[in-house]
PDB file of C-alpha atoms in Angstrom:
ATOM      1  CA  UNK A   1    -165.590  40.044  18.433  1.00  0.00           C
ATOM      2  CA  UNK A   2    -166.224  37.239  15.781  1.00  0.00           C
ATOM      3  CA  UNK A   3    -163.726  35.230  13.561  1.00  0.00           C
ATOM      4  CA  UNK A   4    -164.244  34.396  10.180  1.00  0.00           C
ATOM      5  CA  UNK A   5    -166.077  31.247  10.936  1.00  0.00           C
ATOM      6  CA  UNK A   6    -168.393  32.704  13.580  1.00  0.00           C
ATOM      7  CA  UNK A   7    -166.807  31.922  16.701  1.00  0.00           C
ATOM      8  CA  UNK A   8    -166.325  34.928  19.738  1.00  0.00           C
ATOM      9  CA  UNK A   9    -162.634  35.567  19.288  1.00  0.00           C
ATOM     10  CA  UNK A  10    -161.094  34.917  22.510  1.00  0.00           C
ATOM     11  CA  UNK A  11    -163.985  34.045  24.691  1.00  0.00           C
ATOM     12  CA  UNK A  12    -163.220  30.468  24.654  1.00  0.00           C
ATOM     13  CA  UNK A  13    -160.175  28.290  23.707  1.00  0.00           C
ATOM     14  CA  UNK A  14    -160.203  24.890  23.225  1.00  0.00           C
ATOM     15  CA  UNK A  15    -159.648  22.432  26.455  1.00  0.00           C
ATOM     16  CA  UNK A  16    -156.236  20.662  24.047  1.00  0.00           C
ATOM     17  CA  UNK A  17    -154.680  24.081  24.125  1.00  0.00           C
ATOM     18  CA  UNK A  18    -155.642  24.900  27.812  1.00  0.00           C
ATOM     19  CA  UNK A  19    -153.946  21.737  28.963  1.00  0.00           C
ATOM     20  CA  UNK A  20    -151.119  23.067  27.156  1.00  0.00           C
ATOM     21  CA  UNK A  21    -151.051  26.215  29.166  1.00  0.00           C
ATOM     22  CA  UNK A  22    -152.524  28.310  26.114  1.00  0.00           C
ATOM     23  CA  UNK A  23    -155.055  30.247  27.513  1.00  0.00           C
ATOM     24  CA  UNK A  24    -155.800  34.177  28.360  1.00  0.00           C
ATOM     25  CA  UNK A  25    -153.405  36.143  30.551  1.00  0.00           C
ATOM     26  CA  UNK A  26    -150.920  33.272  29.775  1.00  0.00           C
ATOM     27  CA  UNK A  27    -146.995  34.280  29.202  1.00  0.00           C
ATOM     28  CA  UNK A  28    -144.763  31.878  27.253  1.00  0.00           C
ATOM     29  CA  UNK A  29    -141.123  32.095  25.833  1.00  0.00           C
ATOM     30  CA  UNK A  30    -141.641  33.067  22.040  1.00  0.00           C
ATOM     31  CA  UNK A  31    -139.559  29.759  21.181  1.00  0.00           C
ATOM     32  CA  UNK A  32    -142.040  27.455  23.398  1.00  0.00           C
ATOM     33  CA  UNK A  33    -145.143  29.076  21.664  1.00  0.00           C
ATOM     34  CA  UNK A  34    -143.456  28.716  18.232  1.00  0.00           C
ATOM     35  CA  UNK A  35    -142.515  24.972  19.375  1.00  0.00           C
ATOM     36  CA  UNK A  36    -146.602  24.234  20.558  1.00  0.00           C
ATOM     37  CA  UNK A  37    -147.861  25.790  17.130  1.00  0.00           C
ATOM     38  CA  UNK A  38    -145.888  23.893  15.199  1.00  0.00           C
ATOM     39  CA  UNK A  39    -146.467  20.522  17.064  1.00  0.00           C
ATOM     40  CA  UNK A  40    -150.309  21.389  18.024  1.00  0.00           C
ATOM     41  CA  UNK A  41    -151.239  22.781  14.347  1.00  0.00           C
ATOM     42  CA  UNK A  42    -152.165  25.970  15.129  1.00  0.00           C
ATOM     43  CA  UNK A  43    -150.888  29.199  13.788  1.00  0.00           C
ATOM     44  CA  UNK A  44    -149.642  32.235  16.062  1.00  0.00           C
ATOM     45  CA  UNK A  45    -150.137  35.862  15.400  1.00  0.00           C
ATOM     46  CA  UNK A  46    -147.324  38.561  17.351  1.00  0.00           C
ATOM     47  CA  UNK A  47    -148.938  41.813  18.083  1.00  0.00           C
ATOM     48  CA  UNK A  48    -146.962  45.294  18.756  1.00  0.00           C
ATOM     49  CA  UNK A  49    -149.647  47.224  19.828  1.00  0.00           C
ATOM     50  CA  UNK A  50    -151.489  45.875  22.847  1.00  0.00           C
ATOM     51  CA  UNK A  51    -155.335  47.814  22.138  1.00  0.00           C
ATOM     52  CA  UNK A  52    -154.720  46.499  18.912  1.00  0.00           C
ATOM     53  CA  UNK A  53    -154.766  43.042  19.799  1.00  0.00           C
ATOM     54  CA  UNK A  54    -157.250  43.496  22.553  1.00  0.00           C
ATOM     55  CA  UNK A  55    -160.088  45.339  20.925  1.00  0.00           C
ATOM     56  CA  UNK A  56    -159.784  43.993  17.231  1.00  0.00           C
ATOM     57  CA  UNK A  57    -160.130  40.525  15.230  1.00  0.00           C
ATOM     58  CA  UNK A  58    -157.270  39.008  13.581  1.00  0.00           C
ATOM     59  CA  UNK A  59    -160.107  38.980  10.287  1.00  0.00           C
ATOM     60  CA  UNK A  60    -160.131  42.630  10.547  1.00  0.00           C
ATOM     61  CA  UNK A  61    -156.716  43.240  10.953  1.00  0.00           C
ATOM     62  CA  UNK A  62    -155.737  41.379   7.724  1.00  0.00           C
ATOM     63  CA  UNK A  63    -158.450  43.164   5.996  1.00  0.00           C
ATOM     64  CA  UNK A  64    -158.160  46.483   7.406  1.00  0.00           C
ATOM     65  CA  UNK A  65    -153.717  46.199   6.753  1.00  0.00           C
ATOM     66  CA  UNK A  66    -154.117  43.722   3.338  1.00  0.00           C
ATOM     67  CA  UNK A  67    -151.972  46.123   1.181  1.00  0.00           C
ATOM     68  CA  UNK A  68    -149.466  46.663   4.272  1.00  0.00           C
ATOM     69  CA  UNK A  69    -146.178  44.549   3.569  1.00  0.00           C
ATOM     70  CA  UNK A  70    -146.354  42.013   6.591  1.00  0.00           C
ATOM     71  CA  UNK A  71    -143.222  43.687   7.916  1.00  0.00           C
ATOM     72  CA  UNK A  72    -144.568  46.636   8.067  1.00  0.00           C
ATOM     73  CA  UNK A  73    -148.086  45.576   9.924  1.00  0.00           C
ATOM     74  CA  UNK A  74    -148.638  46.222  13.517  1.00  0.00           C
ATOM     75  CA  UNK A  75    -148.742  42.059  14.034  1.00  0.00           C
ATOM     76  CA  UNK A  76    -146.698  39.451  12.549  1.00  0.00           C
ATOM     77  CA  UNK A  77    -147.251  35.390  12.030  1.00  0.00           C
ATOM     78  CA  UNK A  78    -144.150  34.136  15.169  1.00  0.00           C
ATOM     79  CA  UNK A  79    -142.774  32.467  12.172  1.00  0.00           C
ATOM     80  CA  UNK A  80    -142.048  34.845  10.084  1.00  0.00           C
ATOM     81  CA  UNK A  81    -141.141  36.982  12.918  1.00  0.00           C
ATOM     82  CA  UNK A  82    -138.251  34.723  14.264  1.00  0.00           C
ATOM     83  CA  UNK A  83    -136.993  33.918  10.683  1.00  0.00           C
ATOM     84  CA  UNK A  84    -136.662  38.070   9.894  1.00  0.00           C
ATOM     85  CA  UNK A  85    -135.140  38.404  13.352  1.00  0.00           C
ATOM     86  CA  UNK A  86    -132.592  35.168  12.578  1.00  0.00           C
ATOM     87  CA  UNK A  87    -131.653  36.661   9.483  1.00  0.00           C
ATOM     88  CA  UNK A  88    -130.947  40.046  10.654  1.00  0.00           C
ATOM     89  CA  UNK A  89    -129.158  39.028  13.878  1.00  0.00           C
ATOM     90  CA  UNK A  90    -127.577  35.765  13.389  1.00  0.00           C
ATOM     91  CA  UNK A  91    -127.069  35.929  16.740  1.00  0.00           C
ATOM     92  CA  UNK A  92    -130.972  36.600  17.670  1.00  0.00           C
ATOM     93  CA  UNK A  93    -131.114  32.757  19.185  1.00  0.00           C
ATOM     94  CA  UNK A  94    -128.779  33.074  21.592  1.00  0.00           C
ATOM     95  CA  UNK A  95    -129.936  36.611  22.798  1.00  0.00           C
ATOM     96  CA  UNK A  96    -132.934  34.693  23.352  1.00  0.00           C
ATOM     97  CA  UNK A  97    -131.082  32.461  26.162  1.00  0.00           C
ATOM     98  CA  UNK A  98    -130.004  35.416  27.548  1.00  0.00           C
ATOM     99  CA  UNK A  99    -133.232  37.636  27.938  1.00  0.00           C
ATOM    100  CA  UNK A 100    -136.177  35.263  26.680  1.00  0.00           C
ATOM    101  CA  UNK A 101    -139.214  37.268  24.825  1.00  0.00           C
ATOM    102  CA  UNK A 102    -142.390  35.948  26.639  1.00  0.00           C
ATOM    103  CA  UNK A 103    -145.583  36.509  24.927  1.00  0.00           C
ATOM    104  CA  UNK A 104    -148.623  37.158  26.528  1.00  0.00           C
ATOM    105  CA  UNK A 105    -151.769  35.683  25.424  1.00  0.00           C
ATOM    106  CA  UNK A 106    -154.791  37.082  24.343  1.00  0.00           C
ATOM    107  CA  UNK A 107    -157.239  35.923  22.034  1.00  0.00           C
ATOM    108  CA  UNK A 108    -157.937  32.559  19.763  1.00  0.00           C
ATOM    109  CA  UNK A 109    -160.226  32.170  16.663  1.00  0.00           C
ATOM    110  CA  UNK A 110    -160.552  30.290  13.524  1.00  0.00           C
ATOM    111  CA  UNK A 111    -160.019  31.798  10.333  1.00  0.00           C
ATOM    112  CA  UNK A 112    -160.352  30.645   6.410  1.00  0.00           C
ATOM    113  CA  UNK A 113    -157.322  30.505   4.213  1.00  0.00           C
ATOM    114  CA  UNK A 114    -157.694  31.156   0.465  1.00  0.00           C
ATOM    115  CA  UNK A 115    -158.184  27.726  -0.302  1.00  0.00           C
ATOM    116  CA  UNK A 116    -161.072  27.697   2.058  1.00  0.00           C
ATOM    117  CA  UNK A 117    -160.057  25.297   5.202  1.00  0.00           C
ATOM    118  CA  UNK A 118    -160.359  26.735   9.018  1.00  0.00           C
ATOM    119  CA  UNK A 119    -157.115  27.430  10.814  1.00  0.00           C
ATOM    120  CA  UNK A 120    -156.817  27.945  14.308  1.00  0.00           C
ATOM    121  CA  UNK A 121    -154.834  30.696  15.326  1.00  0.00           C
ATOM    122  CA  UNK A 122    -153.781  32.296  18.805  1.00  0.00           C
ATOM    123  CA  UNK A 123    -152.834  35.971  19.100  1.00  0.00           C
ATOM    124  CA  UNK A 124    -150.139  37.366  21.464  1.00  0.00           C
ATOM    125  CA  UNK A 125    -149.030  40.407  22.609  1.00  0.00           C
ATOM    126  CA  UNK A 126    -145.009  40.972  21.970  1.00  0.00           C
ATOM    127  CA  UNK A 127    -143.206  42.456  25.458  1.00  0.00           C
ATOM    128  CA  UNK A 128    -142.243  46.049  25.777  1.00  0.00           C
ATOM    129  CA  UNK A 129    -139.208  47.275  25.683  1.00  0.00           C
ATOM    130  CA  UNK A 130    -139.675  49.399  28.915  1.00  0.00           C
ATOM    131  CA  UNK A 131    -141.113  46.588  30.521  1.00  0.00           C
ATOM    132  CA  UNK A 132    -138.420  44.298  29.873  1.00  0.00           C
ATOM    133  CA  UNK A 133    -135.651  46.909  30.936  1.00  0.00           C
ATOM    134  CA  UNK A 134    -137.911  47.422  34.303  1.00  0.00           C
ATOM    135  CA  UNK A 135    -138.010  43.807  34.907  1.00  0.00           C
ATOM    136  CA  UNK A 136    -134.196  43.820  35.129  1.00  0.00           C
ATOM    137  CA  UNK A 137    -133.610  47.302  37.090  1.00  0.00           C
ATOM    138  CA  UNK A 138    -133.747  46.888  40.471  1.00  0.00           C
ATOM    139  CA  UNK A 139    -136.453  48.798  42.532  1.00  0.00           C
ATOM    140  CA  UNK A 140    -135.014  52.092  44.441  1.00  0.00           C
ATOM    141  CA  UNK A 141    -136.598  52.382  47.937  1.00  0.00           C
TER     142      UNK A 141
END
């Protein structure tokens, strides 16, 4: 898969962000990731649908869903993501002590903004709902 700028998206991520645990197959609390973006100057991308994120480029997907509304797009920048969630539970953040979202990752690219610089992104796959609940139920032997 290629980003915007040429690069495989995914094959490789940079040695800064594998220090920081940001790498393939990695699973970090949605607040941590949002925290590392932020601080590290990279942007994060939530996916809903796993094969999405898997077998397609973040380039794509903004062409492909362009006249989507973002809240209605399969994926969603974390940011915008945790405000819409703040704002419609104001108690979202503390839910979050109580069963943390971890993010799995799976790709990272470069793509160009409208006013033409390069921004790093990372894509992540949101949990399922049925794997969170089985996570918490107890196996029957």
């Amino acid at each position: 898969m290629e980003s915007p700028t040429g690069t495989p998206e995914g094959t490789a991520f940079p040695p800064d962000l594998e220090r920081l645990g940001i790498a393939p197959g990695a699973k970090i609390d949605i607040r941590d990731l949002n925290t590392l973006g932020k601080r590290h100057n990279f942007q994060v991308f939530l996916y809903f649908e796993e094969d999405l994120a898997r077998d397609s480029t973040l380039r794509k997907d903004l062409q492909e869903y362009e006249d989507v509304p973002d809240l209605e797009r399969p994926f969603i920048r974390l940011e915008a993501f945790l405000q819409f969630a703040a704002e419609s539970d104001p108690l979202f953040t503390r839910r979050l002590d109580e069963l943390p979202l971890v993010v799995e990752i799976v790709a990272y690219g470069e793509i160009t903004m409208r006013e033409g610089n390069s921004v790093p992104y990372v894509k992540g796959v949101m949990p399922f709902l049925d794997e969170l609940t089985m996570e918490e139920t107890p196996e029957i032997s």
